[in-house]
Coordinates of C-alpha atoms in Angstrom, one line a residue:
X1 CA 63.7 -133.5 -199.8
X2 CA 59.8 -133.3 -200.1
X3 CA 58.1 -130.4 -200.0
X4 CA 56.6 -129.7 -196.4
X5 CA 52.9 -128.9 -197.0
X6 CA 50.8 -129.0 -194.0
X7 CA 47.4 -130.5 -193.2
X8 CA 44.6 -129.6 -191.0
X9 CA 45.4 -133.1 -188.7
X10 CA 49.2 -132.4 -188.4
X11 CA 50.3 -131.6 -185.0
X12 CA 52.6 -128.7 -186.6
X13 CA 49.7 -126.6 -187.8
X14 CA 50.1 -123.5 -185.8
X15 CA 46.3 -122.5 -184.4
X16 CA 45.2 -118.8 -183.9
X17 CA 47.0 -117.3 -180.6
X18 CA 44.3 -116.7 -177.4
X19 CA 44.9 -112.8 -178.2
X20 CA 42.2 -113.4 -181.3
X21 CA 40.3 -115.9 -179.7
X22 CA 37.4 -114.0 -179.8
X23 CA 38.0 -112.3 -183.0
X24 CA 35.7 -114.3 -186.4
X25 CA 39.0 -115.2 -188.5
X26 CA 42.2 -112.8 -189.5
X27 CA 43.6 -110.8 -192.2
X28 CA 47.3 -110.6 -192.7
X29 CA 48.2 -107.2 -195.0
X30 CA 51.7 -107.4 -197.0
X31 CA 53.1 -105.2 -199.7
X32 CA 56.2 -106.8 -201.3
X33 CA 58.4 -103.4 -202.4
X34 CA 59.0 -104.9 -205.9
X35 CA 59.3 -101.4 -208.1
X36 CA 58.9 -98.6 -206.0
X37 CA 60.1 -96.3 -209.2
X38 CA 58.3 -95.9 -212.4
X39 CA 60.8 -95.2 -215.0
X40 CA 61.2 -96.7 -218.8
X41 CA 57.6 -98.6 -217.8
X42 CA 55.8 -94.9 -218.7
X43 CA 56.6 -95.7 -222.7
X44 CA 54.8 -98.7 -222.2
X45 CA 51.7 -97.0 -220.4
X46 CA 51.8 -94.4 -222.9
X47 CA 51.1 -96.8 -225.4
X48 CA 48.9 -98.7 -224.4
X49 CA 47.0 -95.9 -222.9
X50 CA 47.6 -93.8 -226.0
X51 CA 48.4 -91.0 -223.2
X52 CA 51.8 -89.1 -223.9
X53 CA 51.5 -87.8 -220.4
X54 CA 52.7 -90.7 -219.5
X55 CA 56.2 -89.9 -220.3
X56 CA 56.2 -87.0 -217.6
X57 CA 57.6 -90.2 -215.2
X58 CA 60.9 -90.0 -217.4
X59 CA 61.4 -87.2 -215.3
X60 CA 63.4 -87.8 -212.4
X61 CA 61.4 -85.5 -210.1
X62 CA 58.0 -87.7 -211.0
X63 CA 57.4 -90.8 -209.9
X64 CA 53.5 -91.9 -209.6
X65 CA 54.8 -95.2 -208.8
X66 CA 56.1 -93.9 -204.8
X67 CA 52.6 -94.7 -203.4
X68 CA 53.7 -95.2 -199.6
X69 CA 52.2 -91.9 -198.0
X70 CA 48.6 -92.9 -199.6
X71 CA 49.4 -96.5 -198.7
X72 CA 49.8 -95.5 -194.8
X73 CA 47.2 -92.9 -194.9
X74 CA 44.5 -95.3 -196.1
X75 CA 45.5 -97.5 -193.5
X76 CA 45.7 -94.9 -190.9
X77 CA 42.6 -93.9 -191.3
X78 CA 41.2 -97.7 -191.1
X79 CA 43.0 -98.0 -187.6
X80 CA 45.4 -101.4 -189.4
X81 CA 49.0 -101.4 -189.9
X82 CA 50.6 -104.6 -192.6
X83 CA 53.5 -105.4 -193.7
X84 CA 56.2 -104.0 -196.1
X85 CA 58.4 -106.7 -197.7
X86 CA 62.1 -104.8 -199.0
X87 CA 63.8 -106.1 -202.4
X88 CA 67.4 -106.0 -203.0
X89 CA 67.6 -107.7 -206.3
X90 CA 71.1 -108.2 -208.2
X91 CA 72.6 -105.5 -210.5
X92 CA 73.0 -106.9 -213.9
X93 CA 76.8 -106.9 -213.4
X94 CA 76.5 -109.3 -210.5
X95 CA 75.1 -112.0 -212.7
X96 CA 77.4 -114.2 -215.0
X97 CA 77.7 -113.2 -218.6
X98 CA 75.1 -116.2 -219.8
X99 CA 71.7 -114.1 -218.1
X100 CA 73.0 -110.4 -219.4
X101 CA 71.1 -111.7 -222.9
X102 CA 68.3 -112.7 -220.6
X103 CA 65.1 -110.2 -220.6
X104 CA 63.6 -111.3 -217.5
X105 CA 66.9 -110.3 -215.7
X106 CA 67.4 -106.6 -217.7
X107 CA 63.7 -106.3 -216.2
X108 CA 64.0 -107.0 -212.6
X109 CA 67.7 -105.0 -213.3
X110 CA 65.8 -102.2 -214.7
X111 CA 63.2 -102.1 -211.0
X112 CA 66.1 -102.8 -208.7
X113 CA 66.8 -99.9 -206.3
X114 CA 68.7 -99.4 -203.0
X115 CA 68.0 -99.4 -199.5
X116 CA 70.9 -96.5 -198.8
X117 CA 69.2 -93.7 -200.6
X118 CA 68.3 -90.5 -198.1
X119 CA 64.2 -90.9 -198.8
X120 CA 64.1 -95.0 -198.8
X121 CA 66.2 -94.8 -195.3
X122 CA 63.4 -92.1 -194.5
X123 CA 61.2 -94.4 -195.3
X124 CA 62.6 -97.2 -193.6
X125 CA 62.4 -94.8 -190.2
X126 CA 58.6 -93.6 -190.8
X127 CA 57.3 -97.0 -191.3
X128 CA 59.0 -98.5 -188.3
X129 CA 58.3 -95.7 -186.1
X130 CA 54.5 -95.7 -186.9
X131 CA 54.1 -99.5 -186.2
X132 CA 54.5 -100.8 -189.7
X133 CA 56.1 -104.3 -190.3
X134 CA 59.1 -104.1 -192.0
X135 CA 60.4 -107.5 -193.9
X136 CA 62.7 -108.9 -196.0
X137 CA 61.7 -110.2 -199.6
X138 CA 64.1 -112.0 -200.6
X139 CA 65.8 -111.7 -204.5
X140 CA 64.9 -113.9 -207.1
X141 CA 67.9 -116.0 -207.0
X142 CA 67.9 -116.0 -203.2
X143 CA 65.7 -118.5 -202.7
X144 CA 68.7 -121.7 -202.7
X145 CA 71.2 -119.2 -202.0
X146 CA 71.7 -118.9 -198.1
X147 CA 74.4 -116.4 -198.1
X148 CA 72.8 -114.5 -200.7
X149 CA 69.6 -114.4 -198.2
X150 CA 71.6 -113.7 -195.2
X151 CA 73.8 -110.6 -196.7
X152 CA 70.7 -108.8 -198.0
X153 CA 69.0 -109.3 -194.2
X154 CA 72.0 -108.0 -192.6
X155 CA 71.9 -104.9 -195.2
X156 CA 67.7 -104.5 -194.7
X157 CA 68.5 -104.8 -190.9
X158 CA 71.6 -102.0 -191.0
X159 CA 69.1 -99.8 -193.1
X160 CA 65.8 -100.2 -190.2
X161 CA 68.5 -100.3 -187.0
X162 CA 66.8 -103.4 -186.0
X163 CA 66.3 -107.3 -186.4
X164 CA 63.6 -108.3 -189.0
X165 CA 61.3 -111.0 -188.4
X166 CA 60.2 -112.5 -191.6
X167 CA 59.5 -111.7 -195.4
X168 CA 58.7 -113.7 -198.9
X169 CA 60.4 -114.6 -201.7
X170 CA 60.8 -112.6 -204.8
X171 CA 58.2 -114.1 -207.6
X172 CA 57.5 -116.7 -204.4
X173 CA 60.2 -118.7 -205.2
X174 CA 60.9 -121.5 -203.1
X175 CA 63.2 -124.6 -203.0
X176 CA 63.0 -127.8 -200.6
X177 CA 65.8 -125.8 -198.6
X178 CA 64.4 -122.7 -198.4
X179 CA 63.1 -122.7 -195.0
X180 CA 66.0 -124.1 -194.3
X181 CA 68.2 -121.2 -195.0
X182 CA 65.3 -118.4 -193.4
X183 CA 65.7 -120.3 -190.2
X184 CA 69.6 -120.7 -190.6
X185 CA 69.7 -117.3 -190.8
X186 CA 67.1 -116.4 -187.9
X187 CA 64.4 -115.3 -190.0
X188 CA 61.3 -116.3 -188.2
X189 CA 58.8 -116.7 -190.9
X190 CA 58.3 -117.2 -194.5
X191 CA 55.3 -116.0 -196.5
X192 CA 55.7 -117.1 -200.2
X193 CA 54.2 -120.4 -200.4
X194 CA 51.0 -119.3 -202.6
X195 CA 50.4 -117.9 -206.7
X196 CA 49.8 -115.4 -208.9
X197 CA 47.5 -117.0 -210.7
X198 CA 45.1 -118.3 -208.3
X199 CA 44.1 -117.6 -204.9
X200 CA 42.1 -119.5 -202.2
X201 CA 43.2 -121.7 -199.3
X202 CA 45.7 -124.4 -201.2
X203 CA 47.9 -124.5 -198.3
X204 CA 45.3 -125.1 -195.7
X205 CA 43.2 -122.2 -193.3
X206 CA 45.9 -121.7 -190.6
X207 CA 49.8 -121.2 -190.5
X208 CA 51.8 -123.7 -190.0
X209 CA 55.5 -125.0 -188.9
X210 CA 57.5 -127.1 -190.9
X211 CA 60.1 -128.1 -188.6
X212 CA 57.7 -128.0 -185.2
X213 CA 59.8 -125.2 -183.9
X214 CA 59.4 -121.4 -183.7
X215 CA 59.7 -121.0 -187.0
X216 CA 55.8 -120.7 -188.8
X217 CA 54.6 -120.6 -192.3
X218 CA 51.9 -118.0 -193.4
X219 CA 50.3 -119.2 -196.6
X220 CA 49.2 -116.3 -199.2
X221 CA 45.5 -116.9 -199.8
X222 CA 45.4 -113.4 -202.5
X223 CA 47.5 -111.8 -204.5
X224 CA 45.8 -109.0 -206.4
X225 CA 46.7 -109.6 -210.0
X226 CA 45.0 -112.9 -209.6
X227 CA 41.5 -111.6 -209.5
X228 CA 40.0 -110.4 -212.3
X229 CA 40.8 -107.1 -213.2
X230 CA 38.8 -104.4 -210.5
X231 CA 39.8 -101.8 -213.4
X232 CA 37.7 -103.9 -216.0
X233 CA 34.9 -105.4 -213.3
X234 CA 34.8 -104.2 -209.8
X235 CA 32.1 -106.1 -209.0
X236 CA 33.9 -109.2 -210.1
X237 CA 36.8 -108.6 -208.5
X238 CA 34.8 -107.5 -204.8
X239 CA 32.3 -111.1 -205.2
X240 CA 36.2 -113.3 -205.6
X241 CA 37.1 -111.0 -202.2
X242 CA 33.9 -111.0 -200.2
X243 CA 33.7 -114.7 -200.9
X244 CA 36.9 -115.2 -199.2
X245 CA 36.2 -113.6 -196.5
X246 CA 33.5 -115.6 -196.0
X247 CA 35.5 -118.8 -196.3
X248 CA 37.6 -117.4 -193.8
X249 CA 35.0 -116.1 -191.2
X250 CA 33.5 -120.0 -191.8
X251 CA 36.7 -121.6 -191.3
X252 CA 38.3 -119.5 -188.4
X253 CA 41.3 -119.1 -190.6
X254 CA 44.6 -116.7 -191.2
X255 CA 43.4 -115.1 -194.5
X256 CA 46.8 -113.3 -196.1
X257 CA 46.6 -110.4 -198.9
X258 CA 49.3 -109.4 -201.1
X259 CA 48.9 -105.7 -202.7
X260 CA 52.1 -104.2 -204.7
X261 CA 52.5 -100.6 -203.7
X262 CA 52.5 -99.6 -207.4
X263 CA 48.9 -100.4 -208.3
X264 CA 47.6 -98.5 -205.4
X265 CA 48.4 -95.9 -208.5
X266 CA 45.0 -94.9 -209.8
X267 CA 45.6 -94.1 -213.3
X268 CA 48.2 -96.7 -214.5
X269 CA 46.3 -99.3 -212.5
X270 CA 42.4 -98.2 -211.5
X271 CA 40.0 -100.1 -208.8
X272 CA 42.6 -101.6 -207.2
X273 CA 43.1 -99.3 -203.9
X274 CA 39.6 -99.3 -203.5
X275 CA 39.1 -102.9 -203.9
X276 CA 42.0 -102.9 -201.0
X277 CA 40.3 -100.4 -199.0
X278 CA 37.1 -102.4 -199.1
X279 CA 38.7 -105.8 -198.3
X280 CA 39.9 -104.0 -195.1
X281 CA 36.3 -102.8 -194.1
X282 CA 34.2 -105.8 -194.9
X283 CA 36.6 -107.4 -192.7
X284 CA 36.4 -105.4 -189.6
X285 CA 33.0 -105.0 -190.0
X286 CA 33.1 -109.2 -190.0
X287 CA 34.8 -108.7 -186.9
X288 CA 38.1 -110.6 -187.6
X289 CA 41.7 -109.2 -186.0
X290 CA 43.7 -107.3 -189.2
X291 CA 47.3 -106.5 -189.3
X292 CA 51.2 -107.2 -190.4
X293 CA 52.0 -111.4 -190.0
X294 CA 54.6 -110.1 -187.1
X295 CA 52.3 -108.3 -184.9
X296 CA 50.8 -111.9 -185.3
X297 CA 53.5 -114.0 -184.8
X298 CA 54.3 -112.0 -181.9
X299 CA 51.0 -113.2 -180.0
X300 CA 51.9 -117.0 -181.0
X301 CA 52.8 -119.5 -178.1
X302 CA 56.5 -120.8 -179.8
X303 CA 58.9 -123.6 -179.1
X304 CA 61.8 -122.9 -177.5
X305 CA 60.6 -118.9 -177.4
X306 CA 63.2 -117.9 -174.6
X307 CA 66.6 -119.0 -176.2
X308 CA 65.3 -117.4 -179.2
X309 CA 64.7 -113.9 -178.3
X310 CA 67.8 -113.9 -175.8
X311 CA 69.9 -114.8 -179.2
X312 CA 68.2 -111.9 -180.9
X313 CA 68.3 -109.5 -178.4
X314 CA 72.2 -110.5 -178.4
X315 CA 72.4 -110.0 -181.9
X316 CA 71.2 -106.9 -182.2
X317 CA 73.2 -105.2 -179.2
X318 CA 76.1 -106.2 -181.3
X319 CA 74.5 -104.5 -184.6
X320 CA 73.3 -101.0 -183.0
X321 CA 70.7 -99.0 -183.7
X322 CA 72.4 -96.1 -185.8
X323 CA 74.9 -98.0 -187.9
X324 CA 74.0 -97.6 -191.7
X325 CA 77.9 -97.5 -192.4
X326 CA 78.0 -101.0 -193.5
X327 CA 74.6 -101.1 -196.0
X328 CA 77.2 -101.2 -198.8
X329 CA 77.3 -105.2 -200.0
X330 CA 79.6 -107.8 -200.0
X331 CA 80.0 -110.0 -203.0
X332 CA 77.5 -113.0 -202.9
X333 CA 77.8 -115.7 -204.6
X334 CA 76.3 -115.7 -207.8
X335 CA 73.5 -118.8 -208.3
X336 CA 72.4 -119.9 -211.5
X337 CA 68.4 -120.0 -211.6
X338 CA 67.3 -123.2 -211.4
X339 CA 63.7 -123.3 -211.6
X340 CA 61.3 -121.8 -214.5
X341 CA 60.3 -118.2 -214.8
X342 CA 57.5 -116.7 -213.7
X343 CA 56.8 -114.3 -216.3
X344 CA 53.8 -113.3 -214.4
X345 CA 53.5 -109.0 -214.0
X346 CA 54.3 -109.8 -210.3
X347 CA 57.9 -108.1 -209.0

């Protein structure tokens, strides 16, 4: 199957809904929950920081790496709300003997952590009842595995008490299927297509739909660890983020930022919460509409919109609001990875 990439002349591109007509261009906020916990990473940091400090997050009752309460202050304060994209990534034990000599899979093994612990279901419950997006992101072998993608929605959706609306891949993986199996399994958009080693408008200046349904496509135009360093440069970094914003404003486009919630950590990974802080401002001031790709989606005009949300609504009668009973897994089947690793410092 080809890959579905759209164009600015295709009849699926989605355009911007009349509720930001008037606003210059729009700025999608995500944070993909990748390592929320900073554990065996502190002998690392302490290395190449030459800081023995660093070793205090050994401790179980430090982790610098929880940044979710600055994360929703700053955007409190800014009068925004973005979304937060939830990882359920495979224990080591899930995966056939051939990836336990693997390193990239002892390192995403080593990050993995569960939605059914008392202060991530807390969480869960603050984000949701402040107006915060919650998403899935799907695990790195997830992306050709549709059961695999549908149990860990069901789990995220026991956890919040409600249906999700859309997420990205883990490492933006993505197969000619993949949107396949999000819509299969009534996810209603995707955000991976995009890099982490570039940034810009690749995938065109609006959202799009691949299948000419409800179901939409929200390119990534940054992720942070693909501009230059802010910790390094600042100013190098701000120029690569104003200028997008310019091409945005210019182009009346869906602009969409990725920022990991671990380098909103000042001293393992300096500039970068202000450089997030300051692509927030510049934009308002620009005048464009900011927020989580949901609350957008949500003003869309969509195909076949009725059936939809009377299949939802179904849905989730049947799933209840209170029932975290069920968060703990069945077996998925295991799938072999089948594309190339991104070793890039992204998940």
């Amino acid at each position: 199957m080809p890959e579905r990439e759209p164009n600015q002349s295709n009849s699926k591109v989605a355009g911007r809904p009349s509720a930001v007509a008037d606003s210059e261009f729009a700025l999608l906020l995500t944070h993909d929950v990748d390592r929320p916990y900073k554990s065996v990473q502190s002998v690392y940091h302490a290395i190449e920081h030459r800081d023995l400090g660093q070793l205090r997050a050994l401790r179980p009752d430090v982790n610098p790496w929880w940044t979710f309460d600055d994360i929703i202050e700053l955007e409190e304060s800014l009068g925004v709300r973005s979304a937060f994209y939830f990882l359920r990534e495979k224990h080591l034990l899930e995966r056939p003997p051939s990836d336990w000599l693997n390193p990239f899979y002892w390192v995403e093994h080593v990050g993995r952590y569960g939605l059914e612990t008392p202060e991530m279901l807390d969480l869960l419950d603050r984000l949701q009842e402040g107006g915060w997006e919650v998403g899935l992101h799907g695990s790195y072998d997830s992306y050709d595995d549709a059961e695999r993608l549908e149990t860990e929605k069901t789990m995220l959706e026991l956890a919040l008490g409600e249906s999700v609306t859309g997420g990205r891949q883990h490492h933006l993986n993505r197969s000619p299927e993949t949107w396949d199996h999000h819509r299969d399994i009534g996810l209603k958009y995707d955000a991976s297509p995009g890099s982490s080693e570039t940034f810009g408008f690749d995938h065109g200046y609006l959202p799009f739909r691949p299948f000419g349904d409800e179901f939409v496509v929200f390119p990534l135009t940054v992720m942070e660890c693909a501009l230059p360093d802010p910790g390094d440069d600042f100013n190098a970094a701000w120029a690569e983020c104003e200028a997008l914003l310019a091409e945005a404003a210019e182009n009346d486009a869906v602009m969409s930022a990725l920022w990991h919630p671990r380098l909103f950590e000042q001293t393992d990974f300096p500039g970068y919460r202000r450089l997030y802080r300051q692509l927030i401002e510049r934009a308002l001031e620009m005048g464009a509409w900011v927020g989580a790709p949901a609350d957008y989606y949500a003003m869309m005009d969509h195909p076949g919109e009725s059936a939809a949300e009377e299949g939802d609504e179904s849905e989730l009668a049947e799933t209840g609001n209170d029932d975290r009973s069920r968060l703990r897994p069945r077996q998925a089947g295991d799938n072999k990875v089948k594309t190339g690793l991104n070793t890039e410092p992204t998940g």
